Amino acid sequence: GAVVSQHPSWVICKSGTSVKIECRSLDFQATTMFWYRQFPKQSLMLMATSNEGSKATYEQGVEKDKFLINHASLTLSTLTVTSAHPEDSSFYICSARGGAGQGETQYFGPGTRLLVL
Amino acid sequence: AQSVAQPEDQVNVAEGNPLTVKCTYSVSGNPYLFWYVQYPNRGLQFLLKYITGDNLVKGSYGFEAEFNKSQTSFHLKKPSALVSDSALYFCAVSGNSGYSTLTFGKGTMLLVSP
């Protein structure tokens, strides 16, 4: 149980294009989903927290117009990197929390490697 | 503000020997403590958590962690390391209700040699 998937697992795009990453909780309902960014050999940096049906809460320094988050259902959240640039290249990881029996534990997706050329 | 310290960037241990990965924390109220493991180019896998109750928590893959309130520590342990345990380990804390955001340590790379 408590499986979170992400798609795509990796993506290469040209500078200026937009990229959408999907995060799904496969076997539980995720009241809250989180988006993190991880640089090589560093810890996870929380970008935003989203609750189903409401606007995401962004961490300080994260541009909400740059990183669009949608949490339209209890099993799906999407992160869209708009007008991507090389400095947006990173490993993006989502996590999900909630549902009966899951309590306060966050379960993480496998991550999406983004490379912007 | 809550914080987590993992004082070791890397821990080296021989296969079959016991391992310890250290973690100390700072948080308001009762801590909710977690350990996650990350393999290369993968997301984080949940290992174990402490919410309340017994200070010794047992988790996945034979790992356990001991909550020590006086020392504000939550060290990860395993009696006998395997080469396949080699990975990046993260300690994390959230405060009060446990439904606040997680704060992660910087991670400790565990290398188990054959």
PDB file of C-alpha atoms in Angstrom:
ATOM      1  CA  GLY A   1       0.000   0.000   0.000  1.00  0.00           C
ATOM      2  CA  ALA A   2       0.839   3.716  -0.013  1.00  0.00           C
ATOM      3  CA  VAL A   3       2.247   3.894  -3.522  1.00  0.00           C
ATOM      4  CA  VAL A   4       2.897   7.201  -5.249  1.00  0.00           C
ATOM      5  CA  SER A   5       3.758   7.394  -8.920  1.00  0.00           C
ATOM      6  CA  GLN A   6       5.233  10.191 -11.005  1.00  0.00           C
ATOM      7  CA  HIS A   7       5.207  10.696 -14.734  1.00  0.00           C
ATOM      8  CA  PRO A   8       7.378  11.194 -16.622  1.00  0.00           C
ATOM      9  CA  SER A   9      10.426   9.781 -14.883  1.00  0.00           C
ATOM     10  CA  TRP A  10      12.671  11.991 -16.960  1.00  0.00           C
ATOM     11  CA  VAL A  11      12.208  14.724 -19.502  1.00  0.00           C
ATOM     12  CA  ILE A  12      14.475  16.773 -21.735  1.00  0.00           C
ATOM     13  CA  CYS A  13      13.087  19.970 -23.178  1.00  0.00           C
ATOM     14  CA  LYS A  14      14.185  23.111 -24.944  1.00  0.00           C
ATOM     15  CA  SER A  15      14.499  26.391 -23.125  1.00  0.00           C
ATOM     16  CA  GLY A  16      11.244  28.328 -23.176  1.00  0.00           C
ATOM     17  CA  THR A  17       8.913  25.354 -23.293  1.00  0.00           C
ATOM     18  CA  SER A  18       6.588  24.216 -20.504  1.00  0.00           C
ATOM     19  CA  VAL A  19       6.756  20.837 -18.840  1.00  0.00           C
ATOM     20  CA  LYS A  20       4.011  19.110 -16.855  1.00  0.00           C
ATOM     21  CA  ILE A  21       4.785  16.493 -14.215  1.00  0.00           C
ATOM     22  CA  GLU A  22       2.040  14.292 -12.787  1.00  0.00           C
ATOM     23  CA  CYS A  23       1.939  12.847  -9.298  1.00  0.00           C
ATOM     24  CA  ARG A  24      -0.605  10.165  -8.426  1.00  0.00           C
ATOM     25  CA  SER A  25      -1.442   8.325  -5.237  1.00  0.00           C
ATOM     26  CA  LEU A  26      -2.325   4.861  -6.488  1.00  0.00           C
ATOM     27  CA  ASP A  27      -3.922   3.180  -3.500  1.00  0.00           C
ATOM     28  CA  PHE A  28      -4.982   5.922  -1.140  1.00  0.00           C
ATOM     29  CA  GLN A  29      -6.608   9.325  -1.210  1.00  0.00           C
ATOM     30  CA  ALA A  30      -4.124  12.109  -0.752  1.00  0.00           C
ATOM     31  CA  THR A  31      -5.615  15.040   1.073  1.00  0.00           C
ATOM     32  CA  THR A  32      -2.315  16.860   0.805  1.00  0.00           C
ATOM     33  CA  MET A  33       0.430  16.642  -1.756  1.00  0.00           C
ATOM     34  CA  PHE A  34       3.871  18.198  -1.647  1.00  0.00           C
ATOM     35  CA  TRP A  35       6.363  19.141  -4.320  1.00  0.00           C
ATOM     36  CA  TYR A  36      10.071  19.112  -3.620  1.00  0.00           C
ATOM     37  CA  ARG A  37      13.152  19.944  -5.572  1.00  0.00           C
ATOM     38  CA  GLN A  38      16.458  18.212  -5.012  1.00  0.00           C
ATOM     39  CA  PHE A  39      19.852  19.324  -6.274  1.00  0.00           C
ATOM     40  CA  PRO A  40      22.701  16.824  -6.626  1.00  0.00           C
ATOM     41  CA  LYS A  41      23.944  15.522  -3.287  1.00  0.00           C
ATOM     42  CA  GLN A  42      21.647  17.856  -1.395  1.00  0.00           C
ATOM     43  CA  SER A  43      18.550  17.485   0.701  1.00  0.00           C
ATOM     44  CA  LEU A  44      15.007  18.065  -0.453  1.00  0.00           C
ATOM     45  CA  MET A  45      13.744  21.608  -0.729  1.00  0.00           C
ATOM     46  CA  LEU A  46      10.010  22.008  -0.263  1.00  0.00           C
ATOM     47  CA  MET A  47       8.527  24.058  -3.070  1.00  0.00           C
ATOM     48  CA  ALA A  48       4.833  24.001  -2.276  1.00  0.00           C
ATOM     49  CA  THR A  49       2.043  22.253  -0.426  1.00  0.00           C
ATOM     50  CA  SER A  50      -1.298  21.627  -2.050  1.00  0.00           C
ATOM     51  CA  ASN A  51      -4.587  20.512  -0.589  1.00  0.00           C
ATOM     52  CA  GLU A  52      -7.206  18.994  -2.844  1.00  0.00           C
ATOM     53  CA  GLY A  53      -9.493  21.611  -4.286  1.00  0.00           C
ATOM     54  CA  SER A  54      -7.630  24.647  -3.005  1.00  0.00           C
ATOM     55  CA  LYS A  55      -4.734  26.787  -4.110  1.00  0.00           C
ATOM     56  CA  ALA A  56      -1.223  25.640  -3.362  1.00  0.00           C
ATOM     57  CA  THR A  57       0.846  27.257  -0.654  1.00  0.00           C
ATOM     58  CA  TYR A  58       4.283  28.145  -1.958  1.00  0.00           C
ATOM     59  CA  GLU A  59       7.454  28.365   0.078  1.00  0.00           C
ATOM     60  CA  GLN A  60       9.317  31.627   0.220  1.00  0.00           C
ATOM     61  CA  GLY A  61      11.373  32.214  -2.878  1.00  0.00           C
ATOM     62  CA  VAL A  62       9.392  29.852  -5.102  1.00  0.00           C
ATOM     63  CA  GLU A  63       7.705  31.640  -7.985  1.00  0.00           C
ATOM     64  CA  LYS A  64       4.064  30.592  -8.167  1.00  0.00           C
ATOM     65  CA  ASP A  65       3.742  31.802 -11.755  1.00  0.00           C
ATOM     66  CA  LYS A  66       6.752  29.750 -12.719  1.00  0.00           C
ATOM     67  CA  PHE A  67       5.754  26.546 -10.976  1.00  0.00           C
ATOM     68  CA  LEU A  68       2.031  25.989 -11.419  1.00  0.00           C
ATOM     69  CA  ILE A  69       0.495  23.407  -9.152  1.00  0.00           C
ATOM     70  CA  ASN A  70      -2.920  21.869  -9.556  1.00  0.00           C
ATOM     71  CA  HIS A  71      -4.475  19.401  -7.131  1.00  0.00           C
ATOM     72  CA  ALA A  72      -7.803  18.749  -8.756  1.00  0.00           C
ATOM     73  CA  SER A  73      -8.551  15.369  -7.202  1.00  0.00           C
ATOM     74  CA  LEU A  74      -7.615  13.302  -4.188  1.00  0.00           C
ATOM     75  CA  THR A  75      -5.295  11.165  -6.282  1.00  0.00           C
ATOM     76  CA  LEU A  76      -3.675  13.579  -8.708  1.00  0.00           C
ATOM     77  CA  SER A  77      -1.507  16.664  -8.486  1.00  0.00           C
ATOM     78  CA  THR A  78       0.401  18.264 -11.327  1.00  0.00           C
ATOM     79  CA  LEU A  79       3.396  20.558 -11.412  1.00  0.00           C
ATOM     80  CA  THR A  80       3.912  22.627 -14.551  1.00  0.00           C
ATOM     81  CA  VAL A  81       7.248  24.313 -15.038  1.00  0.00           C
ATOM     82  CA  THR A  82       6.402  27.214 -17.317  1.00  0.00           C
ATOM     83  CA  SER A  83       8.905  28.691 -19.756  1.00  0.00           C
ATOM     84  CA  ALA A  84      11.596  26.400 -18.475  1.00  0.00           C
ATOM     85  CA  HIS A  85      15.201  27.540 -18.457  1.00  0.00           C
ATOM     86  CA  PRO A  86      18.435  25.617 -17.834  1.00  0.00           C
ATOM     87  CA  GLU A  87      18.504  26.704 -14.191  1.00  0.00           C
ATOM     88  CA  ASP A  88      15.213  24.825 -13.705  1.00  0.00           C
ATOM     89  CA  SER A  89      17.016  21.571 -14.436  1.00  0.00           C
ATOM     90  CA  SER A  90      16.680  19.466 -11.335  1.00  0.00           C
ATOM     91  CA  PHE A  91      15.150  16.386  -9.750  1.00  0.00           C
ATOM     92  CA  TYR A  92      11.541  17.019  -8.791  1.00  0.00           C
ATOM     93  CA  ILE A  93       9.894  14.760  -6.237  1.00  0.00           C
ATOM     94  CA  CYS A  94       6.296  14.724  -5.075  1.00  0.00           C
ATOM     95  CA  SER A  95       4.866  13.235  -1.937  1.00  0.00           C
ATOM     96  CA  ALA A  96       1.367  12.514  -0.739  1.00  0.00           C
ATOM     97  CA  ARG A  97      -0.211  12.323   2.669  1.00  0.00           C
ATOM     98  CA  GLY A  98      -3.612  11.443   3.971  1.00  0.00           C
ATOM     99  CA  GLY A  99      -6.205   8.779   3.717  1.00  0.00           C
ATOM    100  CA  ALA A 100      -7.496   6.285   6.180  1.00  0.00           C
ATOM    101  CA  GLY A 101      -4.706   4.554   8.030  1.00  0.00           C
ATOM    102  CA  GLN A 102      -1.938   6.643   6.493  1.00  0.00           C
ATOM    103  CA  GLY A 103      -1.998   9.393   9.068  1.00  0.00           C
ATOM    104  CA  GLU A 104       0.890  11.796   9.108  1.00  0.00           C
ATOM    105  CA  THR A 105       3.348   9.828   6.972  1.00  0.00           C
ATOM    106  CA  GLN A 106       4.323  11.294   3.616  1.00  0.00           C
ATOM    107  CA  TYR A 107       4.872   8.797   0.817  1.00  0.00           C
ATOM    108  CA  PHE A 108       7.129   9.829  -2.010  1.00  0.00           C
ATOM    109  CA  GLY A 109       7.040   9.350  -5.730  1.00  0.00           C
ATOM    110  CA  PRO A 110      10.089   8.080  -7.635  1.00  0.00           C
ATOM    111  CA  GLY A 111      10.987  11.551  -8.884  1.00  0.00           C
ATOM    112  CA  THR A 112      11.240  13.258 -12.261  1.00  0.00           C
ATOM    113  CA  ARG A 113      14.574  14.301 -13.707  1.00  0.00           C
ATOM    114  CA  LEU A 114      14.194  17.500 -15.753  1.00  0.00           C
ATOM    115  CA  LEU A 115      16.910  18.683 -18.104  1.00  0.00           C
ATOM    116  CA  VAL A 116      16.374  21.974 -19.885  1.00  0.00           C
ATOM    117  CA  LEU A 117      18.675  22.602 -22.832  1.00  0.00           C
TER     118      LEU A 117
ATOM    119  CA  ALA B   1      11.496  26.873  13.667  1.00  0.00           C
ATOM    120  CA  GLN B   2      12.135  23.176  13.437  1.00  0.00           C
ATOM    121  CA  SER B   3      15.422  21.707  12.280  1.00  0.00           C
ATOM    122  CA  VAL B   4      17.249  18.439  11.812  1.00  0.00           C
ATOM    123  CA  ALA B   5      20.954  17.779  12.008  1.00  0.00           C
ATOM    124  CA  GLN B   6      22.671  14.789  10.494  1.00  0.00           C
ATOM    125  CA  PRO B   7      26.272  15.351  11.571  1.00  0.00           C
ATOM    126  CA  GLU B   8      27.862  12.793   9.261  1.00  0.00           C
ATOM    127  CA  ASP B   9      28.006  13.264   5.504  1.00  0.00           C
ATOM    128  CA  GLN B  10      29.030   9.641   5.105  1.00  0.00           C
ATOM    129  CA  VAL B  11      29.140   6.512   7.206  1.00  0.00           C
ATOM    130  CA  ASN B  12      31.280   3.554   6.205  1.00  0.00           C
ATOM    131  CA  VAL B  13      30.679   0.097   7.616  1.00  0.00           C
ATOM    132  CA  ALA B  14      31.658  -3.436   6.699  1.00  0.00           C
ATOM    133  CA  GLU B  15      28.965  -5.916   5.766  1.00  0.00           C
ATOM    134  CA  GLY B  16      27.749  -7.829   8.786  1.00  0.00           C
ATOM    135  CA  ASN B  17      28.713  -5.104  11.246  1.00  0.00           C
ATOM    136  CA  PRO B  18      26.172  -2.976  13.079  1.00  0.00           C
ATOM    137  CA  LEU B  19      25.464   0.473  11.699  1.00  0.00           C
ATOM    138  CA  THR B  20      24.302   3.737  13.202  1.00  0.00           C
ATOM    139  CA  VAL B  21      23.249   6.863  11.333  1.00  0.00           C
ATOM    140  CA  LYS B  22      22.889   9.846  13.637  1.00  0.00           C
ATOM    141  CA  CYS B  23      20.110  12.405  13.781  1.00  0.00           C
ATOM    142  CA  THR B  24      19.270  15.170  16.218  1.00  0.00           C
ATOM    143  CA  TYR B  25      16.317  17.494  15.993  1.00  0.00           C
ATOM    144  CA  SER B  26      14.796  20.695  17.280  1.00  0.00           C
ATOM    145  CA  VAL B  27      11.052  21.278  17.276  1.00  0.00           C
ATOM    146  CA  SER B  28       8.311  22.906  19.312  1.00  0.00           C
ATOM    147  CA  GLY B  29       6.104  20.493  21.144  1.00  0.00           C
ATOM    148  CA  ASN B  30       6.108  16.760  20.633  1.00  0.00           C
ATOM    149  CA  PRO B  31       8.192  15.653  17.670  1.00  0.00           C
ATOM    150  CA  TYR B  32       7.062  13.414  14.859  1.00  0.00           C
ATOM    151  CA  LEU B  33      10.225  11.796  13.532  1.00  0.00           C
ATOM    152  CA  PHE B  34      10.820   9.910  10.311  1.00  0.00           C
ATOM    153  CA  TRP B  35      13.590   8.096   8.472  1.00  0.00           C
ATOM    154  CA  TYR B  36      13.620   7.758   4.716  1.00  0.00           C
ATOM    155  CA  VAL B  37      16.079   6.080   2.351  1.00  0.00           C
ATOM    156  CA  GLN B  38      16.901   7.202  -1.177  1.00  0.00           C
ATOM    157  CA  TYR B  39      18.567   5.067  -3.805  1.00  0.00           C
ATOM    158  CA  PRO B  40      20.257   6.766  -6.802  1.00  0.00           C
ATOM    159  CA  ASN B  41      17.847   8.613  -9.086  1.00  0.00           C
ATOM    160  CA  ARG B  42      14.880   7.467  -7.026  1.00  0.00           C
ATOM    161  CA  GLY B  43      12.407   9.078  -4.684  1.00  0.00           C
ATOM    162  CA  LEU B  44      12.406   8.530  -0.952  1.00  0.00           C
ATOM    163  CA  GLN B  45      11.236   5.312   0.622  1.00  0.00           C
ATOM    164  CA  PHE B  46       9.675   5.417   4.072  1.00  0.00           C
ATOM    165  CA  LEU B  47      11.583   3.338   6.638  1.00  0.00           C
ATOM    166  CA  LEU B  48      10.035   4.105  10.000  1.00  0.00           C
ATOM    167  CA  LYS B  49       8.530   6.776  12.199  1.00  0.00           C
ATOM    168  CA  TYR B  50       8.163   7.728  15.838  1.00  0.00           C
ATOM    169  CA  ILE B  51       4.934   9.345  16.924  1.00  0.00           C
ATOM    170  CA  THR B  52       4.437   8.276  20.520  1.00  0.00           C
ATOM    171  CA  GLY B  53       4.858   5.273  22.733  1.00  0.00           C
ATOM    172  CA  ASP B  54       7.826   2.913  22.784  1.00  0.00           C
ATOM    173  CA  ASN B  55      11.110   4.736  22.260  1.00  0.00           C
ATOM    174  CA  LEU B  56      12.482   1.924  20.094  1.00  0.00           C
ATOM    175  CA  VAL B  57      10.803   1.874  16.728  1.00  0.00           C
ATOM    176  CA  LYS B  58      11.191  -0.988  14.285  1.00  0.00           C
ATOM    177  CA  GLY B  59      10.846  -0.398  10.576  1.00  0.00           C
ATOM    178  CA  SER B  60      11.426  -1.846   7.147  1.00  0.00           C
ATOM    179  CA  TYR B  61      14.408  -3.959   6.059  1.00  0.00           C
ATOM    180  CA  GLY B  62      15.534  -4.666   9.629  1.00  0.00           C
ATOM    181  CA  PHE B  63      16.125  -1.021  10.531  1.00  0.00           C
ATOM    182  CA  GLU B  64      15.205   0.446  13.879  1.00  0.00           C
ATOM    183  CA  ALA B  65      15.560   3.821  15.537  1.00  0.00           C
ATOM    184  CA  GLU B  66      15.657   4.952  19.117  1.00  0.00           C
ATOM    185  CA  PHE B  67      13.952   8.120  20.252  1.00  0.00           C
ATOM    186  CA  ASN B  68      15.806   9.875  23.050  1.00  0.00           C
ATOM    187  CA  LYS B  69      13.926  12.893  24.294  1.00  0.00           C
ATOM    188  CA  SER B  70      16.611  14.193  26.644  1.00  0.00           C
ATOM    189  CA  GLN B  71      19.223  14.146  23.896  1.00  0.00           C
ATOM    190  CA  THR B  72      16.729  15.146  21.186  1.00  0.00           C
ATOM    191  CA  SER B  73      18.055  12.347  19.043  1.00  0.00           C
ATOM    192  CA  PHE B  74      16.582   9.731  16.758  1.00  0.00           C
ATOM    193  CA  HIS B  75      19.482   7.586  15.553  1.00  0.00           C
ATOM    194  CA  LEU B  76      18.904   4.934  12.918  1.00  0.00           C
ATOM    195  CA  LYS B  77      20.382   1.523  13.580  1.00  0.00           C
ATOM    196  CA  LYS B  78      20.686  -1.933  12.114  1.00  0.00           C
ATOM    197  CA  PRO B  79      22.352  -4.906  13.825  1.00  0.00           C
ATOM    198  CA  SER B  80      23.962  -6.324  10.684  1.00  0.00           C
ATOM    199  CA  ALA B  81      24.558  -4.208   7.585  1.00  0.00           C
ATOM    200  CA  LEU B  82      24.102  -5.455   4.040  1.00  0.00           C
ATOM    201  CA  VAL B  83      25.829  -4.142   0.918  1.00  0.00           C
ATOM    202  CA  SER B  84      22.359  -3.427  -0.451  1.00  0.00           C
ATOM    203  CA  ASP B  85      21.785  -0.988   2.428  1.00  0.00           C
ATOM    204  CA  SER B  86      24.192   1.423   0.732  1.00  0.00           C
ATOM    205  CA  ALA B  87      22.112   4.518  -0.013  1.00  0.00           C
ATOM    206  CA  LEU B  88      21.346   8.052   1.128  1.00  0.00           C
ATOM    207  CA  TYR B  89      19.423   8.287   4.390  1.00  0.00           C
ATOM    208  CA  PHE B  90      17.320  11.239   5.468  1.00  0.00           C
ATOM    209  CA  CYS B  91      15.995  12.034   8.903  1.00  0.00           C
ATOM    210  CA  ALA B  92      12.959  14.322   9.065  1.00  0.00           C
ATOM    211  CA  VAL B  93      10.841  15.995  11.726  1.00  0.00           C
ATOM    212  CA  SER B  94       7.470  17.666  11.907  1.00  0.00           C
ATOM    213  CA  GLY B  95       6.056  19.292  14.990  1.00  0.00           C
ATOM    214  CA  ASN B  96       2.906  19.400  17.022  1.00  0.00           C
ATOM    215  CA  SER B  97       0.142  17.681  15.112  1.00  0.00           C
ATOM    216  CA  GLY B  98       2.406  15.839  12.745  1.00  0.00           C
ATOM    217  CA  TYR B  99       0.465  17.357   9.905  1.00  0.00           C
ATOM    218  CA  SER B 100       2.796  20.317   9.600  1.00  0.00           C
ATOM    219  CA  THR B 101       5.496  20.294   6.954  1.00  0.00           C
ATOM    220  CA  LEU B 102       8.446  17.954   7.139  1.00  0.00           C
ATOM    221  CA  THR B 103      11.901  19.361   7.675  1.00  0.00           C
ATOM    222  CA  PHE B 104      14.676  17.151   6.368  1.00  0.00           C
ATOM    223  CA  GLY B 105      18.266  16.765   7.403  1.00  0.00           C
ATOM    224  CA  LYS B 106      20.913  17.088   4.707  1.00  0.00           C
ATOM    225  CA  GLY B 107      21.238  13.362   4.393  1.00  0.00           C
ATOM    226  CA  THR B 108      23.888  10.790   5.263  1.00  0.00           C
ATOM    227  CA  MET B 109      25.399   8.507   2.669  1.00  0.00           C
ATOM    228  CA  LEU B 110      25.797   4.986   3.993  1.00  0.00           C
ATOM    229  CA  LEU B 111      28.413   2.849   2.279  1.00  0.00           C
ATOM    230  CA  VAL B 112      28.550  -0.821   3.206  1.00  0.00           C
ATOM    231  CA  SER B 113      31.626  -2.637   1.966  1.00  0.00           C
ATOM    232  CA  PRO B 114      31.660  -6.370   1.194  1.00  0.00           C
TER     233      PRO B 114
END
